[in-house]
Structures are given as structure tokens and as C-alpha cells.
Amino acid sequence: MSRALLEVHGISVVFGGLRAVDDVSFEIHDREILGLLGPNGAGKTTCFNAISGVYPPTLGDILLDGARTNGAPPHGMARLGVGRTFQIVRPFSGLSVRENVIVALGGPRYRGNLLRSLTSWRKKGIADEAGAILDRVGLLDVADRTSGQLPIGSLRRVEIARALALSPRLLLLDESFSGLRSTEIAQIEELIRSIREDGVSVLLIEHNMKVAMGLSDRVVVLDHGRKLAEGKPSEVASNQAVIEAYLGRGERGNVA
Amino acid sequence: MDYFATVATLIVIQAIAACGLNVIVGYAGQISLGHAAFFGIGAYASAMLTTKAGLTFWQALPAALLITMLLGFLLGLPSLRVREDFLAITTIGINFIVEAVFIYTPFFGGALGIGGIPRVVVMGGRLGNNQFLALCLVFLVLSLALCRQFARAWAGLACFAVREDETAASSMGISPVRAKLSAFVLGTGMAGLAGTLYAHYARFISAGDFGFPVSISIMSMVVLGGMGTLFGPLLGAMIIGILPEIFRPLIDYRMFIYSVLLLLMIRFQPGGLLGDSSLVVGLLKSLKKLVKPKNIANPREIGGDGDV
């Protein structure tokens, strides 16, 4: 295992009196798939939002490649190479699938250059580049359809395609498998593995245990905002505390 | 012919302002109910520069545009950090403040306004009504071309993304404030252009020409024609400009008719006359189908290469 790409040092996120995330630490190495698991309300998405800059952590530090990033806005994190998807998909509904990708793809090329940003992207190679990304996630045939008309399975791919268009070093996937058919799940699993092969680290939140355990190199389990366990999927699956968090404790103190 | 030119020029000028508002409301999805303020800033800037500083129209025009866009930037910076209803209220506030500054500052002529604004001179000759109309049309075409280019460029795409979903756009590396500001400054610049033309068309301006009702009227044009469409604001400006001329006897009920029109549009055609699921566009398409019956022979399908 190589050096850590992302280090999360004791972060807490507090909303009023609620500690949604409480002193959580973990790190992600280069080319690693880390699963972030936990029952509903464990603070997984809050953790994601803290890393991707939606809200800064109340306490603690987030380091990307050794540099402290907490406080950077979401667009700042995106530029640093952190791509993310949303649990409840958020496509740019009125735009075509290709345009959805070009929004992310065009940033490094056009941003900060007024005249350049006013040139049409249609004539340039950027439309083809977007096509290549869409081909990879299997959406090339619907590239010019309005994204709002697509079914959930395709929208999950749109989200991944957009994140890939940022050429990320770290990809945050928030339940990218939920609502998908089993054939689709297998395709996305394959896709995530190939993304990792390209040198991208992946942090994924997943409810489907079979998928999460099969895909992740390591997993971190959260419960009530705290880190409950961390380790290889097989170790964590047999961890007493983890089983209790998911299934509860029996009447006589036995694990159910 | 003079009557025609007078009405047409005003419509063209308002169409330019409406195009600008369309960039803000239609492209970037930011409600602005204070567009007339920037229309007024352009008009006053140009009027002051030509009457007090003695510049010609052509010298005053770029300066007036710059002043309007700079003020658009400064006023947009705080306003665009709030969303939706709050932005609407903030922009209404801007409109009233700007109008009040024009009325109560002696420097801007106070309640008397500014008169004696010179005609536009081109190659040593003063432009007549028809020639001035032609000049305004040239600026309208330029404005439309700019809007079209903006909508096809990445800068426009970034604005569309912010309109559709600000949070997602931000996660795609787009700074929402920056995207909104770019649309706002472009839109106010076009309002400033319209204002400059208006000053040299009316040749006398006062604060009342740029009040809140004018903002509503420009907004009605954009909504009527179709927010986010290229030609919608132009169509809206034509309808709202021509209707009162045709229905002269109903002039007293003008505001009432506008309101009913606007309510009907929002209820039955929220996308505007040229927008999505538009009755007009749908009607034209079905007419086209009637005139040109189905293409019976698509040689590829029939001759085929045997794969299908």
C-alpha cells in the first residue's frame, strides 16, 4: 500500500446540538477502494459532504495529498481533483447528457479566460472527449437526449461520467448502486474497478452489503457518527460491534 | 411613417433590454425585478456624458456601458449570494434606490430630469428617425448574436448548470457566484446599451422612465416570449409594444390587460410562446406536417443493407 491520498483527522460535524459526525479518522491510499458503511443516519453522507467541501468540518482536518483542504468550497475541491456523485441524483435536467459532462470537462480549459470561455464548444474536440467518457460509462447512445428524461439507472451513470470528467484523483460515490437492477450493478462494479485501474482512489458509500464487501479493499463502519470499525471486509463482517449496530442486541445481551 | 418609426424604435430598444434580462433570468435562472435600474443607469450615464461633459454619442456609449456593467458587478456581488425570493426582493430594492438617487440628487437633474440630449451623429450627419431605427436594429442584432454565442459557449453552459442545480454545478468545479455574476454583468451591459439608445431617442429623460413598473414590463416581455429562448424576448417586446397601439381605446386598462396576460401565460404556457411545450411552436410543427405529408420513401430503410 502506498502513501495516503486523503487523510481525515478526527473530524466532527456539528449541526446545532447534533453531532452528525463525531471524531472520525481514516485515510485512503492511492488506487484504493474504501467502503464507508453504516446504518441509516450513521453520518456517511455528512462525512462525504465535509470531504467534498459542502460544509467544512467543525473540528478536525482533511488533508488531500498532505495539504489541508477544509474550508475549500465544493468547486475548489472539484478543481483539486475530488469528483463526487449524489445519493439523490442531481442531473442538470434541462441539458443533454453530453452537456452535463461538458460542464465538468470544460472547467480547466475555459475557466478564467473570458474570450476563450465565449467560444463555442460544439466545434472543438471537447464534444468528442465527452463522447469518450460517455462511451466508457455506456451512455453514448443517449448522449444527446435531455438528461431529465432518463431512468434512474442511466442518471447514476451520468453522475459518474460527470465526476470522471473532472479527471479526479479521488472519486466519492454516494450510493451509486441504489435503485439499480442486478445486471446494471455488475456493470457499474466493473466500471469502478476499471476507474481504479486508471489510478483513481474511490471512496464509496453503499447499503448493498454484497456489493460493498466485494468491491472494497478496506471498509470503515460508522454508527451514530462515530467510527465503529475499520479493516478488511472479511474482518469487519465478523466484528461483534458491527453486527450489533446493524442487527441490534438480543434480550439477554446476545447478538441477534 | 414617423409614427411607425417611433413605435418600432421603442420596441427595438426594449427588446435589447429584454434580451439582457433573459440572460439573467432565462440563462442563469436568477430572478431580477430591477432591470429598469440598469436601463436607467445606462441612460443617465450617456445623458450626463453628452450634455455635461460634451462627449458625442459614440464616445459616451462605451463609457456608459462600462459604468453600467461596473455598477451591475458591484450591485450583483452582494445580491447574487441570496437565492430566489430574496434575490427578487433585493433587486426590487435596487430599482427603487437607483430611481430615488436620480430623483433626489440635483447632480442628476432632480425631478426635472435631463433634457437637451443630442441626436446621434454619423459621419457628420444627424440621424433621422428611420436611420436611428436602423442603428437600433443593428445593436439588436449584435445583442442577439452575443446571446446566441453565450448560450453556445462553456460560459453559458456553466450558467445553465447553475440554473438547473447550484449544488451539483458547484461540485463540478463551477463557482456559482462567478457564473451568476458573469450572466448578471452581461445582462446589465445590454440594459445599459438599451438605456443609452433610449436617452438619445427620447432626448429628455427623467427618473420615472426607469421605475419599477418598467422592470415589470421588461420581465413580462421575457416571460411572454419564453425565458431562456433566443428570440422570445424580442417576440415579447413586439407583442407588449404593439398591443397598446392596436387597442388604443383600452389604454386605461393597460396594466389590467398585462396582468391577465401574464397570469394566463404562467398558468397555461409557463415556458413562454417560444419555450418548451409551446402551443405556438407545436401548432407550427403540426401545420408543417399537414403541408408536407410523411416521407414515405426513406431509401435506406427500404433498400436497406440487410442488417435490419
XYZ file of C-alpha atoms in Angstrom:
564
model
C 0.000 0.000 0.000
C 1.377 3.390 -0.973
C 1.099 6.795 0.681
C -2.226 8.275 1.754
C -4.030 10.397 -0.820
C -6.700 11.618 1.562
C -6.288 11.843 5.300
C -9.237 12.544 7.541
C -8.033 13.549 11.007
C -10.602 13.474 13.780
C -13.326 15.407 12.004
C -16.583 16.328 13.677
C -19.541 17.977 12.004
C -21.995 19.607 14.392
C -25.420 20.944 13.414
C -26.778 22.854 16.411
C -26.960 20.208 19.118
C -26.482 17.268 16.774
C -23.104 15.689 16.272
C -23.666 14.129 12.870
C -20.029 13.089 12.622
C -18.038 12.661 15.809
C -14.241 12.446 15.791
C -13.861 10.248 12.721
C -10.448 9.475 11.258
C -9.445 7.358 8.291
C -7.262 7.557 5.251
C -7.441 6.498 1.646
C -4.357 5.349 -0.206
C -3.531 5.656 -3.858
C -5.606 3.317 -6.026
C -7.634 2.090 -3.108
C -11.355 1.429 -2.940
C -12.540 2.277 0.543
C -16.093 1.459 1.551
C -17.849 3.733 4.021
C -20.598 1.697 5.652
C -23.076 2.090 8.418
C -26.786 2.004 9.207
C -29.083 4.863 8.206
C -28.203 8.109 9.934
C -24.674 6.981 10.739
C -23.194 10.135 9.223
C -21.835 8.711 5.980
C -23.203 11.379 3.662
C -22.275 14.103 6.143
C -18.736 12.769 6.050
C -18.858 12.943 2.244
C -20.135 16.482 2.328
C -17.339 17.512 4.667
C -14.719 15.989 2.381
C -16.216 17.481 -0.780
C -16.461 20.934 0.788
C -20.249 21.315 1.075
C -19.766 22.175 4.727
C -16.432 22.459 6.479
C -15.844 20.160 9.453
C -16.491 21.805 12.815
C -13.368 20.182 14.214
C -10.510 18.246 12.714
C -8.603 18.366 9.472
C -8.936 16.988 5.980
C -5.713 16.626 4.041
C -5.521 15.931 0.332
C -2.056 14.890 -0.737
C -0.732 16.314 2.519
C -2.320 19.747 2.069
C -5.078 20.903 4.413
C -8.279 21.483 2.449
C -11.041 22.038 4.962
C -12.720 25.321 4.238
C -12.320 24.992 0.475
C -15.685 25.382 -1.279
C -17.109 22.487 -3.348
C -15.877 23.985 -6.605
C -12.434 24.343 -5.054
C -12.397 20.666 -4.116
C -13.567 19.703 -7.606
C -10.621 21.616 -9.063
C -8.250 19.833 -6.688
C -9.381 16.551 -8.214
C -12.170 15.363 -5.965
C -15.167 14.226 -8.009
C -18.417 13.203 -6.366
C -21.859 11.810 -7.089
C -25.037 12.434 -5.148
C -27.169 9.910 -3.305
C -30.290 11.554 -4.712
C -29.241 12.140 -8.304
C -28.872 15.774 -9.332
C -28.586 15.888 -13.112
C -28.789 19.222 -14.942
C -32.221 18.085 -16.156
C -32.709 20.582 -18.957
C -29.329 19.859 -20.525
C -28.379 16.936 -22.712
C -26.282 14.114 -21.270
C -23.283 15.330 -23.244
C -23.708 18.878 -21.972
C -23.872 17.534 -18.425
C -20.410 16.083 -18.933
C -19.045 19.154 -20.716
C -19.993 21.357 -17.753
C -17.357 19.497 -15.753
C -14.991 18.838 -18.643
C -14.765 22.457 -19.791
C -13.637 23.909 -16.480
C -9.862 23.591 -16.752
C -9.998 24.624 -20.405
C -12.209 27.677 -20.315
C -12.249 28.954 -16.754
C -10.663 32.308 -16.092
C -10.301 33.185 -19.764
C -13.162 35.434 -20.788
C -12.713 35.337 -24.557
C -11.979 31.626 -24.642
C -14.975 30.867 -22.452
C -17.167 32.573 -25.044
C -16.044 30.373 -27.926
C -18.412 27.617 -28.919
C -17.578 24.174 -27.559
C -19.526 22.435 -30.302
C -16.820 22.730 -32.920
C -13.989 21.702 -30.669
C -12.699 18.314 -29.691
C -14.306 18.695 -26.289
C -17.606 17.224 -27.543
C -15.727 14.108 -28.649
C -13.899 13.892 -25.360
C -17.254 13.970 -23.616
C -18.355 11.239 -26.006
C -15.401 9.085 -24.973
C -16.324 9.407 -21.300
C -19.957 8.605 -22.074
C -18.867 5.597 -24.081
C -16.970 4.355 -21.077
C -19.986 4.509 -18.776
C -22.232 3.105 -21.519
C -24.299 6.192 -22.285
C -23.023 7.119 -25.731
C -26.279 6.135 -27.435
C -28.262 8.601 -25.303
C -25.597 11.344 -25.351
C -27.844 13.912 -26.991
C -31.029 13.136 -25.079
C -32.243 15.536 -22.410
C -30.936 14.098 -19.170
C -34.163 14.743 -17.263
C -35.905 12.082 -19.367
C -33.564 9.249 -18.459
C -34.322 6.447 -15.962
C -32.505 6.236 -12.639
C -30.002 3.646 -13.837
C -28.772 5.983 -16.563
C -28.764 9.002 -14.255
C -26.432 7.187 -11.845
C -24.091 6.749 -14.801
C -24.465 10.421 -15.752
C -23.337 11.292 -12.241
C -20.284 9.060 -12.545
C -19.500 10.402 -16.026
C -19.623 13.991 -14.773
C -17.328 13.181 -11.895
C -14.916 11.396 -14.256
C -14.876 14.449 -16.499
C -13.080 16.301 -13.697
C -10.142 13.882 -14.157
C -10.335 13.185 -10.435
C -7.679 11.690 -8.211
C -10.337 10.797 -5.703
C -13.861 9.750 -6.578
C -16.609 9.907 -3.960
C -19.551 7.671 -4.842
C -22.664 8.127 -2.721
C -24.820 5.020 -3.151
C -24.218 4.713 -6.840
C -25.881 1.306 -6.860
C -29.182 2.068 -5.211
C -32.236 1.565 -7.386
C -30.316 -0.441 -9.992
C -31.044 -3.871 -11.470
C -28.542 -6.636 -10.823
C -27.157 -6.538 -14.369
C -26.605 -2.801 -14.006
C -24.927 -3.326 -10.647
C -22.454 -5.733 -12.233
C -21.660 -3.217 -14.979
C -21.048 -0.383 -12.535
C -18.886 -2.630 -10.361
C -16.804 -3.397 -13.413
C -16.645 0.328 -14.222
C -15.455 1.243 -10.727
C -12.737 -1.390 -10.887
C -11.535 -0.014 -14.218
C -11.537 3.517 -12.828
C -9.301 2.326 -10.024
C -7.004 0.718 -12.584
C -6.520 4.218 -14.007
C -5.003 5.318 -10.708
C -8.062 6.886 -9.109
C -8.860 6.264 -5.460
C -12.508 5.596 -4.689
C -14.461 6.254 -1.523
C -17.895 4.698 -1.713
C -20.962 4.700 0.459
C -23.050 1.619 -0.099
C -26.026 -0.049 1.511
C -25.861 -3.215 -0.523
C -23.514 -5.295 1.656
C -22.684 -7.815 -1.012
C -21.571 -5.086 -3.409
C -19.696 -3.079 -0.787
C -17.834 -6.046 0.638
C -16.992 -7.397 -2.796
C -15.712 -4.125 -4.186
C -13.858 -2.531 -1.279
C -10.229 -3.155 -0.377
C -10.944 -1.890 3.108
C -14.080 -0.664 4.831
C -14.789 1.863 7.557
C -18.002 1.388 9.519
C -19.743 4.364 11.107
C -22.552 4.302 13.631
C -24.156 7.347 15.264
C -21.408 9.497 13.811
C -18.563 7.509 15.332
C -16.154 5.124 13.731
C -17.082 1.646 14.824
C -14.628 -0.491 12.935
C -12.081 -0.424 10.161
C -10.330 -3.143 8.230
C -10.609 -5.733 5.522
C -14.200 -6.568 4.556
C -13.930 -10.115 5.923
C -12.624 -8.891 9.309
C -15.261 -6.235 9.645
C -18.088 -8.553 8.642
C -17.406 -10.736 11.657
C -16.848 -7.804 14.052
C -19.226 -8.092 17.005
C -19.852 -4.347 17.319
C -20.662 -4.031 13.636
C -23.181 -6.858 13.719
C -24.805 -5.273 16.761
C -25.057 -1.899 15.053
C -26.816 -3.417 12.066
C -28.983 -6.042 13.736
C -29.282 -4.915 17.347
C -28.690 -6.857 20.559
C -30.842 -9.698 21.802
C -32.765 -9.608 25.095
C -30.154 -11.396 27.127
C -27.318 -9.463 25.646
C -26.779 -11.968 22.855
C -26.240 -10.662 19.424
C -29.415 -11.251 17.464
C -44.008 56.795 -41.409
C -42.792 58.773 -38.424
C -45.351 57.131 -36.176
C -44.192 53.705 -37.259
C -40.534 54.587 -36.662
C -41.274 55.972 -33.198
C -43.145 52.880 -32.065
C -40.708 50.488 -33.716
C -37.631 52.165 -32.226
C -39.031 51.902 -28.720
C -39.847 48.234 -29.274
C -36.327 47.529 -30.530
C -34.770 49.348 -27.555
C -36.959 47.420 -25.117
C -36.148 44.194 -26.925
C -32.432 44.808 -26.293
C -33.123 45.346 -22.580
C -35.327 42.228 -22.532
C -32.555 40.176 -24.151
C -30.285 41.291 -21.332
C -32.827 40.309 -18.702
C -33.241 36.972 -20.453
C -29.543 36.240 -19.927
C -30.008 36.795 -16.179
C -33.417 35.156 -15.724
C -33.584 32.652 -18.549
C -29.966 31.515 -18.802
C -28.695 31.802 -15.239
C -32.101 31.371 -13.549
C -31.723 34.420 -11.301
C -34.890 36.437 -10.784
C -34.186 40.133 -11.280
C -37.056 42.561 -10.825
C -34.827 45.612 -11.004
C -33.691 45.545 -14.599
C -35.014 49.055 -15.261
C -32.428 50.373 -12.784
C -29.633 49.380 -15.154
C -31.625 50.591 -18.145
C -31.744 53.926 -16.288
C -28.085 53.890 -15.295
C -27.122 53.491 -18.957
C -29.475 56.289 -19.994
C -28.330 58.689 -17.271
C -24.651 57.903 -17.827
C -24.927 58.647 -21.512
C -27.139 61.710 -20.943
C -24.714 63.194 -18.419
C -21.683 62.481 -20.557
C -23.177 64.067 -23.655
C -24.890 67.087 -22.081
C -22.474 67.954 -19.254
C -19.143 66.562 -20.447
C -19.790 67.346 -24.092
C -18.939 63.899 -25.446
C -20.524 62.600 -28.621
C -22.841 59.592 -28.621
C -20.058 57.335 -29.860
C -17.695 58.448 -27.105
C -20.351 58.205 -24.440
C -21.600 54.760 -25.474
C -18.604 52.661 -24.362
C -18.254 54.724 -21.191
C -21.940 54.286 -20.369
C -21.659 50.539 -20.986
C -18.657 50.303 -18.695
C -20.360 52.320 -15.959
C -23.490 50.160 -16.146
C -21.558 46.924 -16.084
C -19.376 48.112 -13.216
C -22.443 49.054 -11.193
C -24.039 45.753 -12.230
C -20.995 43.969 -10.875
C -20.948 45.921 -7.602
C -24.690 45.539 -7.005
C -24.704 41.925 -8.204
C -21.891 40.869 -5.901
C -23.946 41.011 -2.691
C -27.337 40.333 -4.323
C -26.396 37.106 -6.069
C -25.381 35.474 -2.823
C -29.028 35.245 -1.838
C -31.448 32.991 -3.668
C -34.867 33.122 -5.266
C -37.415 35.215 -3.340
C -34.707 37.126 -1.523
C -32.966 37.951 -4.762
C -36.278 39.189 -6.214
C -36.783 41.481 -3.218
C -33.178 42.691 -3.302
C -33.405 43.608 -6.976
C -36.714 45.443 -6.417
C -34.869 47.374 -3.714
C -32.054 48.217 -6.109
C -34.600 49.568 -8.589
C -36.199 51.884 -6.023
C -32.852 53.087 -4.671
C -31.483 53.898 -8.114
C -34.702 55.701 -9.043
C -34.558 57.664 -5.777
C -30.947 58.667 -6.400
C -31.945 60.072 -9.796
C -34.916 61.973 -8.340
C -33.327 63.424 -5.225
C -29.818 64.245 -6.411
C -29.580 67.703 -8.001
C -26.491 66.449 -9.838
C -28.748 64.183 -11.920
C -31.230 66.955 -12.650
C -33.548 66.003 -9.799
C -37.228 65.711 -10.594
C -36.735 67.761 -13.750
C -34.624 65.091 -15.381
C -32.114 65.781 -18.111
C -33.066 67.453 -21.359
C -31.265 68.537 -24.496
C -29.629 65.168 -25.150
C -28.118 65.432 -28.640
C -29.125 63.309 -31.601
C -26.767 60.633 -32.785
C -24.368 61.866 -35.431
C -22.934 59.513 -38.011
C -20.337 60.799 -40.490
C -21.210 64.404 -39.868
C -24.951 63.952 -40.357
C -27.605 63.791 -37.686
C -29.631 60.606 -37.839
C -33.306 60.955 -38.708
C -35.952 58.760 -37.131
C -35.679 55.964 -39.659
C -31.906 55.998 -39.607
C -31.886 55.877 -35.827
C -34.261 52.896 -36.005
C -31.769 51.201 -38.320
C -28.970 51.896 -35.835
C -31.025 50.383 -33.018
C -31.738 47.341 -35.182
C -28.002 46.880 -35.736
C -27.462 46.905 -31.972
C -30.346 44.452 -31.512
C -28.778 42.050 -33.994
C -25.438 42.393 -32.208
C -27.116 41.709 -28.872
C -28.893 38.640 -30.213
C -25.630 37.378 -31.703
C -23.909 37.859 -28.358
C -26.698 35.971 -26.545
C -26.541 33.150 -29.055
C -22.786 32.861 -28.687
C -23.026 32.967 -24.902
C -25.605 30.165 -24.904
C -23.385 28.011 -27.108
C -20.194 28.599 -25.165
C -18.983 26.992 -21.977
C -19.610 30.202 -20.046
C -23.297 29.863 -20.932
C -23.307 26.153 -20.178
C -21.925 26.911 -16.722
C -24.843 29.319 -16.185
C -27.361 26.716 -17.339
C -25.820 24.244 -14.896
C -26.189 26.742 -12.046
C -29.801 27.370 -13.083
C -30.575 23.645 -13.078
C -28.828 22.761 -9.827
C -26.493 25.071 -7.986
C -25.128 22.422 -5.603
C -24.337 19.985 -8.391
C -22.775 22.736 -10.516
C -20.524 23.644 -7.629
C -19.397 20.039 -7.307
C -18.480 20.133 -10.993
C -15.919 22.865 -10.336
C -18.124 25.824 -11.221
C -18.182 28.751 -8.832
C -21.906 29.603 -8.719
C -21.334 33.223 -7.701
C -18.939 33.709 -10.575
C -21.274 32.152 -13.145
C -24.225 34.193 -11.901
C -22.146 37.377 -11.889
C -20.995 36.824 -15.456
C -24.618 36.499 -16.587
C -25.645 39.465 -14.460
C -22.919 41.738 -15.825
C -23.660 40.696 -19.413
C -27.376 41.275 -18.849
C -26.888 44.666 -17.214
C -24.499 45.641 -20.011
C -27.274 45.049 -22.516
C -29.659 47.044 -20.323
C -27.060 49.832 -20.359
C -26.895 49.694 -24.146
C -30.683 49.919 -24.350
C -30.625 52.815 -21.880
C -28.050 54.725 -23.897
C -30.116 54.309 -27.053
C -33.235 55.335 -25.156
C -31.609 58.555 -23.926
C -30.740 59.589 -27.469
C -34.144 58.506 -28.740
C -36.240 60.343 -26.157
C -33.685 63.186 -25.823
C -35.254 64.000 -22.497
C -35.158 61.562 -19.606
C -36.385 61.611 -16.046
C -36.275 59.101 -13.212
C -39.864 57.998 -13.821
C -38.839 56.386 -17.109
C -36.876 53.792 -15.178
C -39.185 52.913 -12.295
C -40.320 49.543 -11.010
C -43.255 49.261 -13.475
C -40.722 49.377 -16.303
C -38.883 46.421 -14.730
C -42.163 44.525 -14.592
C -42.891 45.391 -18.190
C -39.476 44.103 -19.335
C -39.966 40.976 -17.230
C -43.388 40.453 -18.878
C -41.746 40.547 -22.302
C -39.282 37.845 -21.297
C -41.929 35.623 -19.690
C -44.364 36.115 -22.567
C -41.828 35.323 -25.263
C -40.149 32.483 -23.432
C -37.434 32.566 -20.785
C -34.160 31.107 -21.948
C -35.073 31.168 -25.659
C -33.109 33.329 -28.072
C -35.963 35.136 -29.833
C -38.515 35.009 -27.012
C -37.636 38.424 -25.548
C -37.851 40.020 -29.000
C -41.283 38.482 -29.631
C -42.401 39.525 -26.155
C -41.208 43.100 -26.716
C -43.062 43.237 -30.021
C -46.326 41.968 -28.537
C -46.194 44.205 -25.476
C -45.115 47.159 -27.612
C -47.718 46.714 -30.340
C -50.767 45.730 -28.265
C -51.331 49.168 -26.698
C -51.040 50.766 -30.139
C -53.708 48.496 -31.588
C -56.007 48.710 -28.584
C -55.732 52.464 -28.107
C -59.248 52.708 -26.654
C -58.240 50.256 -23.924
C -55.150 52.216 -22.893
C -56.593 52.923 -19.454
C -56.879 49.217 -18.770
C -53.330 48.505 -19.886
C -51.956 47.293 -16.568
C -55.058 45.142 -16.094
C -54.596 43.513 -19.500
C -50.874 42.909 -18.834
C -51.644 41.233 -15.551
C -54.287 38.948 -17.051
C -51.958 38.112 -19.929
C -49.138 37.298 -17.549
C -51.349 35.144 -15.329
C -52.708 33.231 -18.320
C -49.181 32.667 -19.615
C -47.936 31.380 -16.302
C -50.957 29.108 -15.949
C -51.056 27.666 -19.473
C -47.675 28.380 -21.051
C -45.046 28.677 -18.343
C -42.316 28.202 -20.945
C -43.488 31.244 -22.915
C -44.602 31.483 -26.544
C -41.320 30.110 -27.881
C -40.383 27.919 -24.933
C -40.731 24.210 -24.226
C -44.132 22.625 -24.919
C -45.234 25.851 -26.549
C -48.641 25.897 -28.228
C -47.369 28.175 -30.983
C -44.367 26.039 -31.860
C -46.487 22.884 -31.612
C -49.101 24.389 -33.922
C -46.471 25.384 -36.480
C -44.999 21.884 -36.405
C -48.339 20.187 -36.953
C -49.086 22.626 -39.775
C -45.799 21.686 -41.370
C -46.767 18.020 -41.144
C -50.111 18.733 -42.811
C -48.475 20.568 -45.662
C -45.733 18.017 -46.109
C -47.160 14.521 -45.564
C -44.939 11.793 -44.221
C -41.784 10.944 -46.083
C -42.932 7.666 -47.499
C -39.749 6.521 -49.050
C -36.652 6.577 -46.957
C -34.460 4.668 -49.387
C -32.096 3.436 -46.711
C -34.863 1.773 -44.759
C -36.403 0.105 -47.767
C -33.365 -0.721 -49.840
C -31.536 -1.471 -46.633
C -28.209 -3.140 -46.241
C -29.913 -6.212 -44.959
C -28.961 -5.753 -41.312
C -32.311 -4.576 -40.065
